[in-house]
Amino acid sequence: MRAYLAYTYVLYTFGLGWTAALPPHATIALAATVVLTLQLRSIDRSGLSLALPMDRQRRVSAALLGVLGIGLGAVWGFYLVRRVVTGQPLPEAQLVQTPHGALLSATADQVLLVPA
């Protein structure tokens, strides 16, 4: 939930520009990011691996999510590199948002979703 809040409010903070909602959006994004970071640092990895045995179903789920992350990273990575090299906007994403919003979404996905 905190990762979702951080992701969403980072997009709101940087995507909407200066509005009356900017201070609350920035505060929520910062708070969610700080709390998420603190929680992730406090996880007992060895205890977690013992508590969650890796049966076949979990391995398949992990593999599918890994493929999804690699695919998302590759697609957004290609468009971001193309943008840096040629200056072309992200054309496919412009169907639903502005070029600035598409660039922000791609960057947030690369930073927050792909590593997860």
Tab-separated table of N, CA, C and O in Angstrom:
chain	number	residue	atom	x	y	z
A	1	MET	N	0.823	-1.188	0.000
A	1	MET	CA	0.000	0.000	0.000
A	1	MET	C	0.869	1.255	0.000
A	1	MET	O	0.589	2.205	-0.716
A	2	ARG	N	1.941	1.213	0.776
A	2	ARG	CA	2.816	2.381	0.811
A	2	ARG	C	3.558	2.561	-0.505
A	2	ARG	O	3.791	3.683	-0.949
A	3	ALA	N	3.924	1.456	-1.143
A	3	ALA	CA	4.583	1.558	-2.445
A	3	ALA	C	3.619	2.163	-3.470
A	3	ALA	O	4.018	3.002	-4.284
A	4	TYR	N	2.366	1.751	-3.421
A	4	TYR	CA	1.371	2.302	-4.335
A	4	TYR	C	1.164	3.793	-4.061
A	4	TYR	O	1.083	4.602	-4.993
A	5	LEU	N	1.085	4.166	-2.795
A	5	LEU	CA	0.931	5.585	-2.447
A	5	LEU	C	2.122	6.399	-2.936
A	5	LEU	O	1.955	7.474	-3.504
A	6	ALA	N	3.320	5.888	-2.701
A	6	ALA	CA	4.515	6.606	-3.142
A	6	ALA	C	4.495	6.780	-4.663
A	6	ALA	O	4.711	7.881	-5.176
A	7	TYR	N	4.226	5.706	-5.376
A	7	TYR	CA	4.202	5.750	-6.843
A	7	TYR	C	3.157	6.748	-7.346
A	7	TYR	O	3.446	7.607	-8.173
A	8	THR	N	1.946	6.643	-6.840
A	8	THR	CA	0.859	7.503	-7.309
A	8	THR	C	1.112	8.966	-6.985
A	8	THR	O	0.958	9.841	-7.844
A	9	TYR	N	1.536	9.248	-5.762
A	9	TYR	CA	1.702	10.646	-5.374
A	9	TYR	C	2.974	11.270	-5.923
A	9	TYR	O	3.052	12.491	-6.055
A	10	VAL	N	3.968	10.465	-6.290
A	10	VAL	CA	5.109	11.013	-7.034
A	10	VAL	C	4.625	11.484	-8.397
A	10	VAL	O	5.004	12.564	-8.867
A	11	LEU	N	3.770	10.690	-9.028
A	11	LEU	CA	3.210	11.115	-10.315
A	11	LEU	C	2.365	12.379	-10.165
A	11	LEU	O	2.449	13.289	-10.987
A	12	TYR	N	1.553	12.456	-9.115
A	12	TYR	CA	0.745	13.661	-8.889
A	12	TYR	C	1.636	14.869	-8.611
A	12	TYR	O	1.393	15.957	-9.120
A	13	THR	N	2.653	14.674	-7.790
A	13	THR	CA	3.508	15.788	-7.390
A	13	THR	C	4.223	16.389	-8.591
A	13	THR	O	4.235	17.602	-8.770
A	14	PHE	N	4.825	15.549	-9.414
A	14	PHE	CA	5.612	16.065	-10.531
A	14	PHE	C	4.803	16.214	-11.811
A	14	PHE	O	5.236	16.924	-12.719
A	15	GLY	N	3.662	15.571	-11.898
A	15	GLY	CA	2.890	15.608	-13.136
A	15	GLY	C	1.883	16.734	-13.234
A	15	GLY	O	1.561	17.180	-14.329
A	16	LEU	N	1.379	17.211	-12.105
A	16	LEU	CA	0.329	18.224	-12.151
A	16	LEU	C	0.850	19.648	-12.129
A	16	LEU	O	0.110	20.577	-12.399
A	17	GLY	N	2.109	19.826	-11.789
A	17	GLY	CA	2.644	21.182	-11.718
A	17	GLY	C	2.209	21.880	-10.447
A	17	GLY	O	1.721	21.265	-9.495
A	18	TRP	N	2.387	23.195	-10.425
A	18	TRP	CA	2.098	23.963	-9.224
A	18	TRP	C	0.605	24.242	-9.133
A	18	TRP	O	0.045	25.023	-9.883
A	19	THR	N	-0.045	23.566	-8.206
A	19	THR	CA	-1.456	23.802	-7.905
A	19	THR	C	-1.587	23.869	-6.393
A	19	THR	O	-0.622	23.654	-5.661
A	20	ALA	N	-2.787	24.134	-5.925
A	20	ALA	CA	-3.018	24.169	-4.477
A	20	ALA	C	-2.831	22.791	-3.851
A	20	ALA	O	-2.583	22.676	-2.650
A	21	ALA	N	-2.938	21.739	-4.647
A	21	ALA	CA	-2.792	20.382	-4.124
A	21	ALA	C	-1.339	19.917	-4.051
A	21	ALA	O	-1.075	18.827	-3.539
A	22	LEU	N	-0.387	20.710	-4.542
A	22	LEU	CA	1.009	20.282	-4.551
A	22	LEU	C	1.561	20.007	-3.152
A	22	LEU	O	2.169	18.951	-2.942
A	23	PRO	N	1.377	20.872	-2.161
A	23	PRO	CA	1.934	20.562	-0.836
A	23	PRO	C	1.400	19.261	-0.228
A	23	PRO	O	2.210	18.443	0.248
A	24	PRO	N	0.081	18.995	-0.254
A	24	PRO	CA	-0.362	17.700	0.273
A	24	PRO	C	0.159	16.517	-0.536
A	24	PRO	O	0.542	15.489	0.033
A	25	HIS	N	0.197	16.643	-1.860
A	25	HIS	CA	0.705	15.546	-2.687
A	25	HIS	C	2.168	15.260	-2.371
A	25	HIS	O	2.563	14.101	-2.219
A	26	ALA	N	2.971	16.307	-2.273
A	26	ALA	CA	4.397	16.128	-1.968
A	26	ALA	C	4.591	15.539	-0.572
A	26	ALA	O	5.449	14.672	-0.376
A	27	THR	N	3.782	15.964	0.379
A	27	THR	CA	3.883	15.446	1.745
A	27	THR	C	3.539	13.967	1.794
A	27	THR	O	4.239	13.166	2.426
A	28	ILE	N	2.468	13.577	1.128
A	28	ILE	CA	2.064	12.167	1.111
A	28	ILE	C	3.120	11.317	0.398
A	28	ILE	O	3.479	10.239	0.865
A	29	ALA	N	3.645	11.803	-0.726
A	29	ALA	CA	4.678	11.061	-1.458
A	29	ALA	C	5.926	10.882	-0.612
A	29	ALA	O	6.486	9.777	-0.531
A	30	LEU	N	6.354	11.931	0.050
A	30	LEU	CA	7.546	11.850	0.898
A	30	LEU	C	7.324	10.924	2.085
A	30	LEU	O	8.170	10.066	2.382
A	31	ALA	N	6.188	11.069	2.757
A	31	ALA	CA	5.901	10.224	3.920
A	31	ALA	C	5.813	8.751	3.522
A	31	ALA	O	6.378	7.882	4.200
A	32	ALA	N	5.133	8.456	2.441
A	32	ALA	CA	5.008	7.063	1.994
A	32	ALA	C	6.366	6.487	1.618
A	32	ALA	O	6.673	5.333	1.935
A	33	THR	N	7.204	7.277	0.977
A	33	THR	CA	8.528	6.816	0.579
A	33	THR	C	9.414	6.558	1.786
A	33	THR	O	10.109	5.537	1.857
A	34	VAL	N	9.390	7.467	2.751
A	34	VAL	CA	10.209	7.295	3.960
A	34	VAL	C	9.751	6.069	4.750
A	34	VAL	O	10.573	5.237	5.153
A	35	VAL	N	8.457	5.927	4.973
A	35	VAL	CA	7.951	4.788	5.741
A	35	VAL	C	8.224	3.475	5.007
A	35	VAL	O	8.639	2.484	5.617
A	36	LEU	N	8.033	3.464	3.699
A	36	LEU	CA	8.318	2.261	2.917
A	36	LEU	C	9.793	1.886	3.012
A	36	LEU	O	10.142	0.721	3.212
A	37	THR	N	10.665	2.857	2.893
A	37	THR	CA	12.106	2.607	2.999
A	37	THR	C	12.467	2.046	4.366
A	37	THR	O	13.224	1.071	4.474
A	38	LEU	N	11.926	2.628	5.422
A	38	LEU	CA	12.206	2.137	6.775
A	38	LEU	C	11.679	0.721	6.973
A	38	LEU	O	12.339	-0.121	7.589
A	39	GLN	N	10.499	0.454	6.452
A	39	GLN	CA	9.941	-0.891	6.586
A	39	GLN	C	10.749	-1.922	5.804
A	39	GLN	O	10.989	-3.018	6.289
A	40	LEU	N	11.170	-1.587	4.610
A	40	LEU	CA	11.951	-2.527	3.809
A	40	LEU	C	13.316	-2.803	4.439
A	40	LEU	O	13.823	-3.917	4.361
A	41	ARG	N	13.889	-1.797	5.081
A	41	ARG	CA	15.182	-1.994	5.733
A	41	ARG	C	15.074	-2.882	6.963
A	41	ARG	O	16.055	-3.501	7.375
A	42	SER	N	13.894	-2.946	7.571
A	42	SER	CA	13.742	-3.707	8.819
A	42	SER	C	13.304	-5.156	8.589
A	42	SER	O	13.128	-5.892	9.555
A	43	ILE	N	13.148	-5.570	7.351
A	43	ILE	CA	12.709	-6.942	7.074
A	43	ILE	C	13.834	-7.917	7.398
A	43	ILE	O	14.984	-7.720	6.992
A	44	ASP	N	13.493	-8.968	8.117
A	44	ASP	CA	14.430	-10.047	8.406
A	44	ASP	C	14.398	-11.011	7.224
A	44	ASP	O	13.513	-11.854	7.122
A	45	ARG	N	15.362	-10.880	6.316
A	45	ARG	CA	15.337	-11.661	5.077
A	45	ARG	C	15.491	-13.159	5.323
A	45	ARG	O	14.848	-13.967	4.677
A	46	SER	N	16.337	-13.518	6.259
A	46	SER	CA	16.526	-14.952	6.514
A	46	SER	C	15.268	-15.555	7.135
A	46	SER	O	14.866	-16.662	6.782
A	47	GLY	N	14.641	-14.845	8.056
A	47	GLY	CA	13.400	-15.328	8.644
A	47	GLY	C	12.272	-15.392	7.636
A	47	GLY	O	11.443	-16.296	7.660
A	48	LEU	N	12.238	-14.433	6.724
A	48	LEU	CA	11.205	-14.410	5.696
A	48	LEU	C	11.355	-15.596	4.744
A	48	LEU	O	10.375	-16.235	4.374
A	49	SER	N	12.587	-15.911	4.365
A	49	SER	CA	12.783	-17.032	3.447
A	49	SER	C	12.420	-18.357	4.105
A	49	SER	O	11.958	-19.276	3.441
A	50	LEU	N	12.599	-18.462	5.412
A	50	LEU	CA	12.200	-19.679	6.115
A	50	LEU	C	10.686	-19.771	6.279
A	50	LEU	O	10.110	-20.853	6.258
A	51	ALA	N	10.044	-18.629	6.439
A	51	ALA	CA	8.599	-18.609	6.648
A	51	ALA	C	7.813	-18.846	5.358
A	51	ALA	O	6.662	-19.261	5.401
A	52	LEU	N	8.421	-18.562	4.213
A	52	LEU	CA	7.743	-18.714	2.928
A	52	LEU	C	8.461	-19.766	2.090
A	52	LEU	O	9.354	-19.455	1.313
A	53	PRO	N	8.085	-21.014	2.232
A	53	PRO	CA	8.741	-22.040	1.420
A	53	PRO	C	8.435	-21.831	-0.066
A	53	PRO	O	7.341	-21.430	-0.435
A	54	MET	N	9.429	-22.111	-0.885
A	54	MET	CA	9.267	-21.912	-2.327
A	54	MET	C	8.740	-23.178	-2.986
A	54	MET	O	9.499	-24.030	-3.435
A	55	ASP	N	7.437	-23.333	-3.016
A	55	ASP	CA	6.861	-24.460	-3.726
A	55	ASP	C	6.719	-24.095	-5.207
A	55	ASP	O	7.045	-22.998	-5.633
A	56	ARG	N	6.228	-25.007	-5.990
A	56	ARG	CA	6.148	-24.817	-7.444
A	56	ARG	C	5.272	-23.623	-7.830
A	56	ARG	O	5.628	-22.849	-8.714
A	57	GLN	N	4.146	-23.459	-7.160
A	57	GLN	CA	3.230	-22.365	-7.500
A	57	GLN	C	3.887	-21.002	-7.256
A	57	GLN	O	3.758	-20.094	-8.071
A	58	ARG	N	4.601	-20.870	-6.158
A	58	ARG	CA	5.272	-19.595	-5.881
A	58	ARG	C	6.412	-19.335	-6.858
A	58	ARG	O	6.661	-18.212	-7.245
A	59	ARG	N	7.115	-20.381	-7.249
A	59	ARG	CA	8.203	-20.211	-8.214
A	59	ARG	C	7.656	-19.760	-9.574
A	59	ARG	O	8.230	-18.891	-10.218
A	60	VAL	N	6.549	-20.337	-9.996
A	60	VAL	CA	5.941	-19.942	-11.270
A	60	VAL	C	5.460	-18.496	-11.185
A	60	VAL	O	5.678	-17.701	-12.114
A	61	SER	N	4.818	-18.129	-10.078
A	61	SER	CA	4.360	-16.748	-9.900
A	61	SER	C	5.528	-15.777	-9.914
A	61	SER	O	5.467	-14.721	-10.549
A	62	ALA	N	6.602	-16.128	-9.220
A	62	ALA	CA	7.786	-15.263	-9.192
A	62	ALA	C	8.389	-15.132	-10.587
A	62	ALA	O	8.805	-14.040	-10.993
A	63	ALA	N	8.437	-16.225	-11.329
A	63	ALA	CA	8.986	-16.176	-12.688
A	63	ALA	C	8.130	-15.294	-13.596
A	63	ALA	O	8.662	-14.489	-14.376
A	64	LEU	N	6.811	-15.413	-13.495
A	64	LEU	CA	5.927	-14.589	-14.327
A	64	LEU	C	6.066	-13.107	-13.981
A	64	LEU	O	6.095	-12.255	-14.876
A	65	LEU	N	6.146	-12.794	-12.699
A	65	LEU	CA	6.338	-11.395	-12.305
A	65	LEU	C	7.704	-10.885	-12.753
A	65	LEU	O	7.856	-9.720	-13.126
A	66	GLY	N	8.709	-11.761	-12.730
A	66	GLY	CA	10.025	-11.377	-13.228
A	66	GLY	C	9.998	-11.068	-14.710
A	66	GLY	O	10.594	-10.088	-15.164
A	67	VAL	N	9.306	-11.900	-15.479
A	67	VAL	CA	9.175	-11.656	-16.921
A	67	VAL	C	8.434	-10.340	-17.161
A	67	VAL	O	8.812	-9.552	-18.036
A	68	LEU	N	7.396	-10.081	-16.385
A	68	LEU	CA	6.659	-8.830	-16.516
A	68	LEU	C	7.564	-7.636	-16.230
A	68	LEU	O	7.568	-6.648	-16.974
A	69	GLY	N	8.332	-7.711	-15.160
A	69	GLY	CA	9.248	-6.617	-14.820
A	69	GLY	C	10.317	-6.399	-15.877
A	69	GLY	O	10.628	-5.265	-16.247
A	70	ILE	N	10.866	-7.484	-16.395
A	70	ILE	CA	11.889	-7.374	-17.441
A	70	ILE	C	11.281	-6.784	-18.713
A	70	ILE	O	11.878	-5.910	-19.359
A	71	GLY	N	10.080	-7.226	-19.060
A	71	GLY	CA	9.415	-6.683	-20.247
A	71	GLY	C	9.100	-5.203	-20.105
A	71	GLY	O	9.350	-4.410	-21.023
A	72	LEU	N	8.555	-4.826	-18.952
A	72	LEU	CA	8.236	-3.418	-18.710
A	72	LEU	C	9.499	-2.580	-18.740
A	72	LEU	O	9.532	-1.504	-19.340
A	73	GLY	N	10.547	-3.084	-18.110
A	73	GLY	CA	11.815	-2.357	-18.110
A	73	GLY	C	12.397	-2.215	-19.507
A	73	GLY	O	12.931	-1.164	-19.871
A	74	ALA	N	12.283	-3.258	-20.308
A	74	ALA	CA	12.830	-3.204	-21.670
A	74	ALA	C	12.053	-2.221	-22.549
A	74	ALA	O	12.654	-1.415	-23.274
A	75	VAL	N	10.736	-2.267	-22.473
A	75	VAL	CA	9.921	-1.373	-23.307
A	75	VAL	C	10.142	0.085	-22.918
A	75	VAL	O	10.448	0.933	-23.761
A	76	TRP	N	9.983	0.396	-21.626
A	76	TRP	CA	10.177	1.776	-21.191
A	76	TRP	C	11.619	2.207	-21.390
A	76	TRP	O	11.896	3.355	-21.738
A	77	GLY	N	12.561	1.284	-21.160
A	77	GLY	CA	13.969	1.612	-21.356
A	77	GLY	C	14.256	2.003	-22.802
A	77	GLY	O	14.962	2.981	-23.071
A	78	PHE	N	13.703	1.246	-23.739
A	78	PHE	CA	13.879	1.569	-25.159
A	78	PHE	C	13.350	2.971	-25.465
A	78	PHE	O	14.034	3.782	-26.107
A	79	TYR	N	12.129	3.271	-25.010
A	79	TYR	CA	11.549	4.581	-25.315
A	79	TYR	C	12.278	5.717	-24.605
A	79	TYR	O	12.414	6.814	-25.161
A	80	LEU	N	12.763	5.472	-23.404
A	80	LEU	CA	13.504	6.514	-22.708
A	80	LEU	C	14.851	6.779	-23.381
A	80	LEU	O	15.254	7.932	-23.535
A	81	VAL	N	15.536	5.728	-23.787
A	81	VAL	CA	16.811	5.919	-24.497
A	81	VAL	C	16.560	6.622	-25.827
A	81	VAL	O	17.309	7.541	-26.206
A	82	ARG	N	15.510	6.216	-26.535
A	82	ARG	CA	15.183	6.882	-27.801
A	82	ARG	C	14.898	8.362	-27.568
A	82	ARG	O	15.313	9.215	-28.352
A	83	ARG	N	14.211	8.666	-26.473
A	83	ARG	CA	13.916	10.072	-26.159
A	83	ARG	C	15.191	10.854	-25.899
A	83	ARG	O	15.340	11.982	-26.352
A	84	VAL	N	16.123	10.260	-25.150
A	84	VAL	CA	17.376	10.942	-24.846
A	84	VAL	C	18.195	11.155	-26.120
A	84	VAL	O	18.762	12.225	-26.337
A	85	VAL	N	18.252	10.148	-26.980
A	85	VAL	CA	19.091	10.217	-28.179
A	85	VAL	C	18.470	11.107	-29.253
A	85	VAL	O	19.146	11.953	-29.841
A	86	THR	N	17.181	10.942	-29.531
A	86	THR	CA	16.554	11.652	-30.653
A	86	THR	C	15.666	12.814	-30.229
A	86	THR	O	15.321	13.650	-31.057
A	87	GLY	N	15.246	12.845	-28.974
A	87	GLY	CA	14.343	13.903	-28.523
A	87	GLY	C	12.884	13.638	-28.844
A	87	GLY	O	12.022	14.471	-28.580
A	88	GLN	N	12.583	12.479	-29.444
A	88	GLN	CA	11.196	12.151	-29.790
A	88	GLN	C	10.396	11.863	-28.523
A	88	GLN	O	10.882	11.199	-27.613
A	89	PRO	N	9.158	12.347	-28.455
A	89	PRO	CA	8.316	12.004	-27.310
A	89	PRO	C	7.910	10.534	-27.358
A	89	PRO	O	8.170	9.835	-28.339
A	90	LEU	N	7.285	10.086	-26.307
A	90	LEU	CA	6.825	8.704	-26.228
A	90	LEU	C	5.469	8.625	-26.927
A	90	LEU	O	4.447	8.936	-26.345
A	91	PRO	N	5.404	8.219	-28.205
A	91	PRO	CA	4.176	8.344	-28.996
A	91	PRO	C	3.038	7.459	-28.529
A	91	PRO	O	1.888	7.878	-28.540
A	92	GLU	N	3.328	6.250	-28.111
A	92	GLU	CA	2.254	5.332	-27.736
A	92	GLU	C	1.513	5.820	-26.497
A	92	GLU	O	0.314	5.649	-26.372
A	93	ALA	N	2.213	6.424	-25.568
A	93	ALA	CA	1.580	6.876	-24.339
A	93	ALA	C	0.787	8.157	-24.524
A	93	ALA	O	-0.031	8.506	-23.684
A	94	GLN	N	1.007	8.878	-25.618
A	94	GLN	CA	0.299	10.129	-25.832
A	94	GLN	C	-1.179	9.935	-26.109
A	94	GLN	O	-1.943	10.887	-26.116
A	95	LEU	N	-1.595	8.698	-26.331
A	95	LEU	CA	-3.013	8.441	-26.542
A	95	LEU	C	-3.823	8.744	-25.295
A	95	LEU	O	-4.999	9.063	-25.374
A	96	VAL	N	-3.199	8.620	-24.125
A	96	VAL	CA	-3.938	8.799	-22.874
A	96	VAL	C	-3.394	9.902	-21.994
A	96	VAL	O	-4.006	10.240	-20.991
A	97	GLN	N	-2.229	10.475	-22.318
A	97	GLN	CA	-1.672	11.533	-21.476
A	97	GLN	C	-0.741	12.426	-22.285
A	97	GLN	O	-0.428	12.135	-23.432
A	98	THR	N	-0.277	13.489	-21.656
A	98	THR	CA	0.623	14.433	-22.324
A	98	THR	C	2.012	13.826	-22.461
A	98	THR	O	2.346	12.874	-21.749
A	99	PRO	N	2.864	14.371	-23.334
A	99	PRO	CA	4.228	13.861	-23.442
A	99	PRO	C	4.996	13.944	-22.119
A	99	PRO	O	5.735	13.039	-21.769
A	100	HIS	N	4.794	15.034	-21.384
A	100	HIS	CA	5.456	15.167	-20.080
A	100	HIS	C	4.957	14.088	-19.114
A	100	HIS	O	5.747	13.479	-18.393
A	101	GLY	N	3.673	13.839	-19.099
A	101	GLY	CA	3.105	12.806	-18.236
A	101	GLY	C	3.595	11.417	-18.607
A	101	GLY	O	3.862	10.580	-17.735
A	102	ALA	N	3.737	11.160	-19.903
A	102	ALA	CA	4.234	9.864	-20.352
A	102	ALA	C	5.681	9.660	-19.922
A	102	ALA	O	6.067	8.576	-19.468
A	103	LEU	N	6.492	10.702	-20.039
A	103	LEU	CA	7.888	10.615	-19.609
A	103	LEU	C	7.974	10.391	-18.109
A	103	LEU	O	8.768	9.579	-17.632
A	104	LEU	N	7.133	11.079	-17.357
A	104	LEU	CA	7.107	10.905	-15.908
A	104	LEU	C	6.661	9.496	-15.536
A	104	LEU	O	7.251	8.856	-14.665
A	105	SER	N	5.639	8.979	-16.203
A	105	SER	CA	5.178	7.617	-15.932
A	105	SER	C	6.254	6.589	-16.244
A	105	SER	O	6.473	5.654	-15.478
A	106	ALA	N	6.926	6.764	-17.369
A	106	ALA	CA	7.983	5.824	-17.750
A	106	ALA	C	9.118	5.850	-16.735
A	106	ALA	O	9.634	4.800	-16.332
A	107	THR	N	9.500	7.030	-16.303
A	107	THR	CA	10.583	7.156	-15.325
A	107	THR	C	10.173	6.551	-13.995
A	107	THR	O	10.953	5.815	-13.367
A	108	ALA	N	8.967	6.827	-13.535
A	108	ALA	CA	8.490	6.247	-12.271
A	108	ALA	C	8.416	4.733	-12.352
A	108	ALA	O	8.776	4.030	-11.395
A	109	ASP	N	7.979	4.195	-13.479
A	109	ASP	CA	7.946	2.744	-13.646
A	109	ASP	C	9.348	2.151	-13.571
A	109	ASP	O	9.562	1.133	-12.923
A	110	GLN	N	10.313	2.798	-14.235
A	110	GLN	CA	11.680	2.288	-14.236
A	110	GLN	C	12.297	2.340	-12.840
A	110	GLN	O	13.062	1.471	-12.465
A	111	VAL	N	11.959	3.356	-12.064
A	111	VAL	CA	12.569	3.525	-10.742
A	111	VAL	C	11.838	2.703	-9.668
A	111	VAL	O	12.480	2.127	-8.794
A	112	LEU	N	10.527	2.637	-9.748
A	112	LEU	CA	9.754	2.023	-8.666
A	112	LEU	C	9.236	0.611	-8.972
A	112	LEU	O	9.287	-0.264	-8.109
A	113	LEU	N	8.725	0.386	-10.164
A	113	LEU	CA	8.086	-0.907	-10.449
A	113	LEU	C	9.038	-1.975	-10.940
A	113	LEU	O	8.955	-3.133	-10.518
A	114	VAL	N	9.923	-1.619	-11.846
A	114	VAL	CA	10.820	-2.630	-12.431
A	114	VAL	C	11.726	-3.256	-11.371
A	114	VAL	O	11.840	-4.484	-11.324
A	115	PRO	N	12.355	-2.483	-10.488
A	115	PRO	CA	13.171	-3.138	-9.457
A	115	PRO	C	12.353	-4.048	-8.522
A	115	PRO	O	12.854	-5.070	-8.072
A	116	ALA	N	11.118	-3.653	-8.250
A	116	ALA	CA	10.291	-4.480	-7.363
A	116	ALA	C	10.024	-5.813	-8.006
A	116	ALA	O	9.994	-6.847	-7.367
